[in-house]
Amino acid sequence: MNFDRLFTASRCMAPCGWLILALTCPSAIAENSFPGGVPGKDINFSMGHPLEAESDLNMKNAVRLALQQNPELASFDKEVRALEGATLQAGLLRNPDVSLNIDNVGNMGVSQGRGAPPGATIKENVEQQDLIFRISQLIELGGKRAARAYAASLGQELAGKDFETKRLELIARVANTFMEVLAGQEQLRLAEESQQLAQKVVDTVKRRVLAGKVPPIEETKAGVAFSTTQIALGQARRELAAARQRLALLWGDASPRFGRVLGNLELLTTLPNFEALSESVLASPMAGRARKGIEHRKALLEVEQTRRVPNITIGGGMIKHWESGGTTGVVGISMPLQIFDRNQGNVREAHERLNKALDEQAATDLRLKTELVQAYETLSAVQNEITILRSEILPAAKSAFEVTNKGYELGKFGFLEVLDAQRTLFQNQVLYVRALANHHRLVNEIERLTAAPIDGIPSAPTDGRADLEYKE
């Protein structure tokens, strides 16, 4: 799928569905899919990036920046590269040993030399000196090298699974934080609109006080209500600033350099079929990592079992006799006797580590299913909440405020009714924005657990409620 077409479709404006980016066209973002080799070879983890100050930011660029600049992800990439060297080292043959010895060096004695003057002594060799040269080679038996290399390669693949899992978690964090910024922008807009409405109410109260239709105390109440909207506006600004900074920190910026984030909170995703999700979650990288851990432990057990077979060392060389001038050859073979240490302790440990990996795999599957059930049920409840807020509560709250405000101008309602209607409208608008943000967060969580785009899973049966503005 073309990368640009992916984000020019309707979902490009929606913050959820982020795994389409990572799974449908991973090479477009980071070129780091891990099929058994080293992932992330084309990722540039340098801290510089071309994001211009005050430029708008969409989900595509946010994810790309995080994948390229996040130092935590970079550390996982370096671990995979390091294990590539460990795999290479595990498959190498042992080096031969070379030794050079001289026997009886300096073994000189004092004697009456032949032909020497009477009473004179000279030093001469008591024993013959020999120059001994040997070369030996350790030969591993029982398939040790092959087992060791296979275990190392599985260790590298296991690190690749960790990299993929961390990569998905990072994309989920970017999507969720991006959603917090988008929701913060919307809450700031609502706070500004609420303040504008409060100002209109204040102006209306002032006119009625000047006209002598209401007591001056209502102007004081209106001022207090306006001050409350100012507090809400300041809080919305602070929350938005904090969310923007959290997003920028995901790619290493201490302060945000972007302007607004682009997205549409009201583009929602259809609730998928739970059975299909349950199948997908067991095929995710997190579940695959647990299964690969079992393979790795089996390979390590095989390594320990091969070590019960003793190795042999064969060698040969020559001995140079300095006095006689002759040369003789030597050959030898040696092998340890497996009497006391038969590697039984390490074999037992490897067995228990394998049993532990089996338990960890079962625990991982259970944890993934539990998290999926919780996210799915919460998403269902949130969708129901959004439907009620959109179709029933918000229209009624808006109508009530308009009617109450108009009636107050005509003297049919008191100021408390206007204030209550205004507060109810603003609170429900904030609840609606938070419900939308929660919806996208839960979709992100499900896609993180399943490592699959949620749009590709069959939808769950509906209960006849009015459809939301779903993405196609």
Coordinates of C-alpha atoms in Angstrom, one line a residue:
M1 CA 0.0 0.0 0.0
N2 CA 1.3 3.4 -0.9
F3 CA 2.4 5.4 2.1
D4 CA 1.0 8.8 0.9
R5 CA -2.3 7.3 -0.1
L6 CA -2.7 5.7 3.3
F7 CA -2.7 9.1 5.0
T8 CA -4.8 10.9 2.4
A9 CA -7.7 8.6 3.0
S10 CA -10.3 9.4 5.7
R11 CA -8.4 7.6 8.4
C12 CA -5.4 9.9 8.0
M13 CA -7.3 12.5 10.0
A14 CA -8.2 10.1 12.7
P15 CA -5.7 9.5 15.5
C16 CA -6.7 5.8 16.0
G17 CA -5.9 3.0 13.6
W18 CA -2.2 3.7 14.0
L19 CA -1.1 0.1 13.5
I20 CA -2.1 0.4 9.8
L21 CA 1.0 2.6 9.7
A22 CA 3.3 0.1 11.3
L23 CA 1.8 -3.2 9.9
T24 CA 0.5 -2.4 6.4
C25 CA 3.6 -0.4 5.3
P26 CA 6.3 -0.6 8.0
S27 CA 9.0 0.1 5.5
A28 CA 7.5 3.5 4.8
I29 CA 8.1 4.5 8.4
A30 CA 11.2 2.8 9.6
E31 CA 12.2 -0.1 7.4
N32 CA 12.5 -2.2 10.6
S33 CA 10.4 -5.3 10.2
F34 CA 12.2 -8.2 11.8
P35 CA 12.0 -11.4 9.7
G36 CA 14.9 -13.0 11.4
G37 CA 17.7 -10.6 10.7
V38 CA 18.6 -7.3 12.4
P39 CA 15.7 -4.9 12.5
G40 CA 16.0 -1.2 12.1
K41 CA 19.1 -1.1 9.9
D42 CA 17.7 1.8 8.0
I43 CA 16.6 3.8 11.0
N44 CA 18.5 6.9 11.8
F45 CA 18.5 7.4 15.5
S46 CA 20.3 10.7 15.4
M47 CA 18.6 13.4 17.4
G48 CA 18.2 16.0 14.7
H49 CA 15.0 16.2 12.6
P50 CA 13.6 18.6 10.0
L51 CA 10.4 19.5 12.0
E52 CA 10.0 23.3 11.6
A53 CA 8.8 25.4 14.4
E54 CA 5.1 26.3 14.4
S55 CA 4.4 23.8 11.6
D56 CA 1.3 21.7 12.0
L57 CA 1.8 18.0 12.9
N58 CA -0.1 15.0 11.8
M59 CA 0.0 11.4 13.0
K60 CA 2.3 10.3 10.2
N61 CA 5.1 12.7 11.1
A62 CA 4.7 12.2 14.9
V63 CA 5.1 8.4 14.5
R64 CA 8.0 8.8 12.1
L65 CA 9.8 11.3 14.4
A66 CA 9.4 9.0 17.4
L67 CA 10.7 5.9 15.5
Q68 CA 13.7 7.8 14.3
Q69 CA 14.6 9.7 17.4
N70 CA 13.4 7.8 20.5
P71 CA 16.5 6.8 22.5
E72 CA 14.7 3.9 24.2
L73 CA 13.9 2.3 20.9
A74 CA 17.5 2.9 19.8
S75 CA 18.8 0.9 22.7
F76 CA 16.7 -2.1 21.7
D77 CA 18.1 -1.8 18.2
K78 CA 21.6 -1.7 19.5
E79 CA 21.0 -4.9 21.5
V80 CA 19.9 -6.8 18.4
R81 CA 23.0 -5.6 16.6
A82 CA 25.2 -6.7 19.5
L83 CA 23.6 -10.2 19.5
E84 CA 24.4 -10.4 15.8
G85 CA 28.1 -10.6 16.9
A86 CA 27.3 -13.1 19.6
T87 CA 25.7 -15.4 16.9
L88 CA 28.8 -15.0 14.7
Q89 CA 31.1 -15.9 17.7
A90 CA 29.0 -18.9 18.7
G91 CA 29.6 -20.6 15.3
L92 CA 33.3 -20.2 15.1
L93 CA 35.8 -23.1 15.5
R94 CA 38.2 -23.1 18.4
N95 CA 41.7 -21.8 17.7
P96 CA 44.6 -24.3 17.7
D97 CA 47.2 -24.1 20.4
V98 CA 50.9 -23.8 19.6
S99 CA 53.7 -24.4 22.2
L100 CA 57.5 -24.1 22.1
N101 CA 59.5 -25.6 25.0
I102 CA 63.2 -25.9 25.6
D103 CA 64.1 -28.6 28.1
N104 CA 67.2 -28.4 30.5
V105 CA 67.8 -24.7 29.8
G106 CA 70.9 -23.6 31.8
N107 CA 71.3 -27.1 33.2
M108 CA 75.2 -26.7 33.4
G109 CA 77.7 -28.4 35.7
V110 CA 81.3 -27.8 36.7
S111 CA 83.8 -30.5 35.6
Q112 CA 87.4 -31.1 34.7
G113 CA 87.4 -30.5 31.0
R114 CA 89.3 -32.7 28.6
G115 CA 92.5 -31.1 27.4
A116 CA 92.2 -28.4 30.0
P117 CA 95.3 -27.3 32.0
P118 CA 95.7 -29.1 35.4
G119 CA 93.4 -27.6 38.0
A120 CA 91.3 -25.8 35.4
T121 CA 87.5 -26.3 35.3
I122 CA 84.9 -25.6 32.7
K123 CA 81.1 -25.6 32.6
E124 CA 79.3 -28.1 30.3
N125 CA 75.8 -29.5 29.9
V126 CA 74.9 -32.2 32.4
E127 CA 71.9 -33.3 30.3
Q128 CA 71.1 -32.9 26.7
Q129 CA 69.0 -29.9 25.8
D130 CA 65.8 -30.4 23.6
L131 CA 63.7 -28.0 21.6
I132 CA 60.1 -29.2 21.7
F133 CA 57.5 -27.8 19.3
R134 CA 53.8 -28.9 19.5
I135 CA 50.5 -27.8 17.9
S136 CA 47.1 -29.1 19.2
Q137 CA 43.5 -28.7 18.2
L138 CA 40.4 -29.1 20.4
I139 CA 37.7 -31.0 18.6
E140 CA 34.2 -30.5 19.9
L141 CA 32.0 -33.6 19.8
G142 CA 28.3 -34.2 20.3
G143 CA 27.2 -31.3 18.1
K144 CA 28.3 -28.6 20.5
R145 CA 29.1 -25.9 18.0
A146 CA 25.9 -26.4 16.0
A147 CA 23.8 -26.3 19.1
R148 CA 25.6 -23.2 20.4
A149 CA 25.2 -21.4 17.1
Y150 CA 21.5 -22.3 16.9
A151 CA 20.8 -21.1 20.4
A152 CA 22.6 -17.8 19.7
S153 CA 20.6 -17.2 16.6
L154 CA 17.4 -17.8 18.6
G155 CA 18.6 -15.3 21.1
Q156 CA 19.1 -12.8 18.3
E157 CA 15.5 -13.5 17.1
L158 CA 14.2 -13.1 20.6
A159 CA 15.9 -9.7 20.8
G160 CA 14.2 -8.9 17.5
K161 CA 10.8 -9.8 19.0
D162 CA 11.6 -7.4 21.9
F163 CA 12.4 -4.7 19.4
E164 CA 9.1 -5.2 17.6
T165 CA 7.2 -5.2 20.9
K166 CA 8.9 -2.0 22.0
R167 CA 8.3 -0.5 18.6
L168 CA 4.5 -1.2 18.8
E169 CA 4.4 0.2 22.4
L170 CA 6.2 3.3 21.2
I171 CA 3.7 3.8 18.4
A172 CA 0.8 3.3 20.9
R173 CA 2.3 5.9 23.2
V174 CA 2.7 8.4 20.3
A175 CA -0.9 7.7 19.3
N176 CA -2.2 8.2 22.8
T177 CA -0.2 11.3 23.5
F178 CA -1.2 12.7 20.1
M179 CA -4.8 12.1 21.1
E180 CA -4.2 13.9 24.4
V181 CA -3.0 16.9 22.5
L182 CA -5.9 16.8 20.0
A183 CA -8.4 16.5 22.9
G184 CA -6.6 19.3 24.7
Q185 CA -7.0 21.5 21.7
E186 CA -10.7 20.8 21.6
Q187 CA -11.1 21.3 25.4
L188 CA -9.3 24.7 25.1
R189 CA -11.7 25.7 22.3
L190 CA -14.6 24.7 24.5
A191 CA -13.2 26.7 27.4
E192 CA -12.8 29.7 25.2
E193 CA -16.4 29.3 23.9
S194 CA -17.6 28.9 27.5
Q195 CA -15.9 32.1 28.4
Q196 CA -17.5 33.9 25.5
L197 CA -20.9 32.6 26.5
A198 CA -20.2 33.7 30.1
Q199 CA -19.3 37.2 28.8
K200 CA -22.5 37.4 26.9
V201 CA -24.4 36.4 30.0
V202 CA -22.5 39.1 32.0
D203 CA -23.4 41.7 29.3
T204 CA -27.1 40.6 29.5
V205 CA -27.1 40.9 33.3
K206 CA -25.5 44.3 33.2
R207 CA -28.2 45.6 30.8
R208 CA -31.0 44.2 33.0
V209 CA -29.4 45.7 36.1
L210 CA -29.1 49.1 34.4
A211 CA -32.7 48.8 33.4
G212 CA -33.7 48.0 36.9
K213 CA -35.2 44.7 36.1
V214 CA -32.9 42.6 38.4
P215 CA -31.1 43.4 41.6
P216 CA -27.3 44.3 41.4
I217 CA -26.5 41.1 43.2
E218 CA -27.1 39.2 40.0
E219 CA -24.3 41.2 38.3
T220 CA -22.0 40.0 41.1
K221 CA -23.0 36.4 40.5
A222 CA -22.4 36.7 36.8
G223 CA -18.9 38.1 37.5
V224 CA -18.2 35.1 39.7
A225 CA -19.4 32.7 37.0
F226 CA -17.2 34.5 34.5
S227 CA -14.2 34.1 36.8
T228 CA -14.9 30.4 37.0
T229 CA -14.7 30.1 33.2
Q230 CA -11.3 32.0 33.3
I231 CA -10.0 29.3 35.8
A232 CA -11.2 26.6 33.5
L233 CA -9.6 28.3 30.5
G234 CA -6.2 28.5 32.3
Q235 CA -6.4 24.9 33.3
A236 CA -7.2 23.8 29.7
R237 CA -4.1 25.8 28.5
R238 CA -1.9 24.2 31.1
E239 CA -3.1 20.6 30.3
L240 CA -2.6 21.3 26.6
A241 CA 0.9 22.6 27.1
A242 CA 1.8 19.5 29.3
A243 CA 0.4 17.1 26.6
R244 CA 2.4 18.9 23.9
Q245 CA 5.6 18.6 25.9
R246 CA 5.0 14.9 26.5
L247 CA 4.5 14.3 22.8
A248 CA 7.7 16.2 21.9
L249 CA 9.7 14.3 24.5
L250 CA 8.9 11.0 22.7
W251 CA 11.3 12.0 20.0
G252 CA 13.8 13.8 22.2
D253 CA 12.7 17.4 22.1
A254 CA 12.7 19.2 25.4
S255 CA 10.1 21.6 24.2
P256 CA 7.5 21.4 21.4
R257 CA 8.5 22.8 18.0
F258 CA 5.2 22.1 16.3
G259 CA 2.1 24.2 16.0
R260 CA -1.3 22.4 16.1
V261 CA -1.8 18.7 15.7
L262 CA -4.2 17.7 12.9
G263 CA -6.9 15.1 13.5
N264 CA -10.7 14.6 13.8
L265 CA -11.9 13.3 17.1
E266 CA -15.3 12.3 15.8
L267 CA -14.0 9.8 13.2
L268 CA -14.6 6.6 15.2
T269 CA -14.0 2.9 14.7
T270 CA -16.7 0.2 14.5
L271 CA -16.6 -2.2 17.4
P272 CA -14.9 -5.4 16.1
N273 CA -15.9 -9.0 16.7
F274 CA -14.4 -10.3 20.0
E275 CA -13.7 -13.8 18.8
A276 CA -11.7 -12.5 15.9
L277 CA -9.8 -10.2 18.2
S278 CA -9.0 -13.2 20.5
E279 CA -7.4 -15.0 17.6
S280 CA -5.4 -12.0 16.6
V281 CA -4.0 -11.3 20.1
L282 CA -2.4 -14.8 20.2
A283 CA -0.6 -14.0 16.9
S284 CA 0.8 -10.7 18.2
P285 CA 4.6 -10.0 18.7
M286 CA 4.1 -10.2 22.4
A287 CA 2.7 -13.7 22.2
G288 CA 5.2 -14.6 19.6
R289 CA 8.0 -13.4 21.9
A290 CA 6.8 -15.9 24.6
R291 CA 6.8 -18.8 22.1
K292 CA 10.2 -17.8 20.8
G293 CA 11.4 -17.8 24.4
I294 CA 10.4 -21.5 24.6
E295 CA 12.4 -22.3 21.5
H296 CA 15.3 -20.5 22.9
R297 CA 15.2 -22.4 26.2
K298 CA 14.9 -25.7 24.3
A299 CA 18.0 -24.8 22.3
L300 CA 19.9 -23.8 25.5
L301 CA 18.9 -27.2 27.0
E302 CA 20.3 -28.9 24.0
V303 CA 23.6 -26.9 24.4
E304 CA 23.9 -28.2 28.0
Q305 CA 23.1 -31.7 27.0
T306 CA 25.8 -31.7 24.3
R307 CA 28.4 -30.6 26.9
R308 CA 28.0 -34.0 28.6
V309 CA 29.9 -35.5 25.7
P310 CA 33.7 -34.9 26.3
N311 CA 35.8 -33.2 23.8
I312 CA 39.1 -34.5 22.5
T313 CA 42.3 -32.7 21.8
I314 CA 44.7 -34.0 19.2
G315 CA 48.2 -32.7 18.6
G316 CA 51.5 -33.3 17.1
G317 CA 55.0 -31.8 16.9
M318 CA 58.7 -32.5 16.9
I319 CA 61.6 -32.6 19.3
K320 CA 65.0 -31.2 18.3
H321 CA 68.0 -32.7 20.2
W322 CA 70.7 -30.1 20.2
E323 CA 73.6 -32.4 21.4
S324 CA 72.9 -35.3 19.1
G325 CA 71.5 -33.2 16.3
G326 CA 68.6 -35.6 15.8
T327 CA 64.9 -34.8 15.4
T328 CA 61.9 -36.9 16.5
G329 CA 58.2 -36.5 16.0
V330 CA 55.5 -36.7 18.7
V331 CA 51.7 -37.1 18.4
G332 CA 49.1 -37.2 21.2
I333 CA 45.4 -37.3 22.0
S334 CA 43.7 -36.3 25.3
M335 CA 40.2 -36.5 26.6
P336 CA 38.8 -35.5 30.0
L337 CA 37.2 -38.3 32.0
Q338 CA 33.5 -37.5 32.8
I339 CA 33.6 -39.1 36.3
F340 CA 32.5 -36.4 38.7
D341 CA 31.3 -33.5 36.5
R342 CA 28.9 -34.6 33.8
N343 CA 27.3 -31.2 33.5
Q344 CA 24.3 -32.6 35.4
G345 CA 23.7 -29.3 37.3
N346 CA 23.6 -27.2 34.2
V347 CA 21.3 -29.7 32.5
R348 CA 18.9 -29.6 35.4
E349 CA 18.9 -25.8 35.4
A350 CA 18.2 -25.7 31.7
H351 CA 15.2 -28.1 32.2
E352 CA 13.8 -25.8 34.9
R353 CA 14.3 -22.7 32.7
L354 CA 12.4 -24.4 29.9
N355 CA 9.5 -25.2 32.3
K356 CA 9.6 -21.6 33.4
A357 CA 9.4 -20.4 29.8
L358 CA 6.3 -22.6 29.3
D359 CA 4.7 -21.1 32.3
E360 CA 5.6 -17.6 31.1
Q361 CA 4.1 -18.3 27.7
A362 CA 0.8 -19.4 29.4
A363 CA 0.9 -16.3 31.6
T364 CA 1.5 -14.0 28.6
D365 CA -1.5 -15.5 26.7
L366 CA -3.7 -15.1 29.8
R367 CA -2.5 -11.5 30.4
L368 CA -3.1 -10.5 26.7
K369 CA -6.6 -12.1 26.8
T370 CA -7.4 -10.3 30.1
E371 CA -6.2 -6.9 28.8
L372 CA -8.2 -7.5 25.6
V373 CA -11.4 -8.3 27.5
Q374 CA -11.0 -5.2 29.6
A375 CA -10.3 -2.9 26.7
Y376 CA -13.1 -4.4 24.6
E377 CA -15.7 -4.1 27.3
T378 CA -14.6 -0.6 28.1
L379 CA -14.7 0.4 24.4
S380 CA -18.2 -1.0 24.1
A381 CA -19.3 1.1 27.1
V382 CA -17.6 4.2 25.8
Q383 CA -19.2 3.9 22.4
N384 CA -22.6 3.7 24.1
E385 CA -21.7 6.8 26.1
I386 CA -20.7 8.7 23.0
T387 CA -23.9 7.7 21.3
I388 CA -26.0 9.0 24.2
L389 CA -24.0 12.2 24.6
R390 CA -24.1 13.0 20.9
S391 CA -27.7 12.1 20.1
E392 CA -29.5 13.0 23.4
I393 CA -27.6 14.9 26.0
L394 CA -25.7 17.5 24.0
P395 CA -28.6 18.6 21.8
A396 CA -30.8 18.8 24.9
A397 CA -28.2 20.8 26.9
K398 CA -27.6 23.2 24.1
S399 CA -31.3 23.7 23.6
A400 CA -31.9 24.2 27.3
F401 CA -29.1 26.9 27.5
E402 CA -30.4 28.8 24.4
V403 CA -34.0 28.7 25.7
T404 CA -33.0 29.7 29.3
N405 CA -30.7 32.5 28.1
K406 CA -33.4 33.9 25.8
G407 CA -36.0 33.5 28.5
Y408 CA -33.8 35.4 31.0
E409 CA -33.5 38.3 28.6
L410 CA -37.3 38.3 28.5
G411 CA -37.6 38.0 32.3
K412 CA -39.1 34.5 32.3
F413 CA -36.1 32.8 34.0
G414 CA -33.8 33.7 36.8
F415 CA -30.0 34.0 36.6
L416 CA -29.5 30.7 38.5
E417 CA -31.3 28.9 35.7
V418 CA -29.1 30.5 33.1
L419 CA -25.9 29.7 35.1
D420 CA -27.0 26.1 35.6
A421 CA -27.8 25.6 31.9
Q422 CA -24.5 27.1 30.9
R423 CA -22.5 24.9 33.4
T424 CA -24.4 21.8 32.3
L425 CA -23.7 22.5 28.6
F426 CA -20.0 23.0 29.2
Q427 CA -19.6 19.9 31.4
N428 CA -21.3 17.7 28.9
Q429 CA -19.2 19.0 26.1
V430 CA -16.0 18.2 28.1
L431 CA -17.4 14.8 28.9
Y432 CA -18.0 14.2 25.2
V433 CA -14.5 15.2 24.2
R434 CA -13.0 13.0 26.9
A435 CA -15.2 10.1 25.8
L436 CA -14.0 10.5 22.2
A437 CA -10.4 10.6 23.4
N438 CA -11.0 7.5 25.5
H439 CA -12.5 5.7 22.5
H440 CA -9.3 6.3 20.4
R441 CA -7.1 5.3 23.4
L442 CA -9.0 2.0 23.7
V443 CA -8.7 1.4 20.0
N444 CA -5.0 2.0 20.2
E445 CA -4.8 -0.4 23.1
I446 CA -6.6 -3.2 21.2
E447 CA -4.4 -2.6 18.1
R448 CA -1.3 -2.8 20.3
L449 CA -2.5 -6.1 21.8
T450 CA -3.4 -7.6 18.5
A451 CA -0.7 -6.0 16.4
A452 CA -3.3 -5.8 13.6
P453 CA -5.4 -3.0 12.2
I454 CA -8.8 -3.1 13.8
D455 CA -10.6 -2.1 10.6
G456 CA -9.6 -5.5 9.1
I457 CA -11.5 -7.4 11.7
P458 CA -15.2 -8.2 11.2
S459 CA -17.6 -6.0 13.2
A460 CA -19.6 -7.0 16.2
P461 CA -23.4 -7.2 15.8
T462 CA -25.1 -3.9 16.7
D463 CA -28.0 -3.4 19.1
G464 CA -30.0 -1.1 16.8
R465 CA -28.7 2.2 18.2
A466 CA -28.0 5.1 15.9
D467 CA -24.7 4.6 14.1
L468 CA -21.8 7.0 14.9
E469 CA -19.7 8.7 12.3
Y470 CA -17.5 5.6 11.7
K471 CA -14.5 5.4 9.6
E472 CA -14.8 3.3 6.4

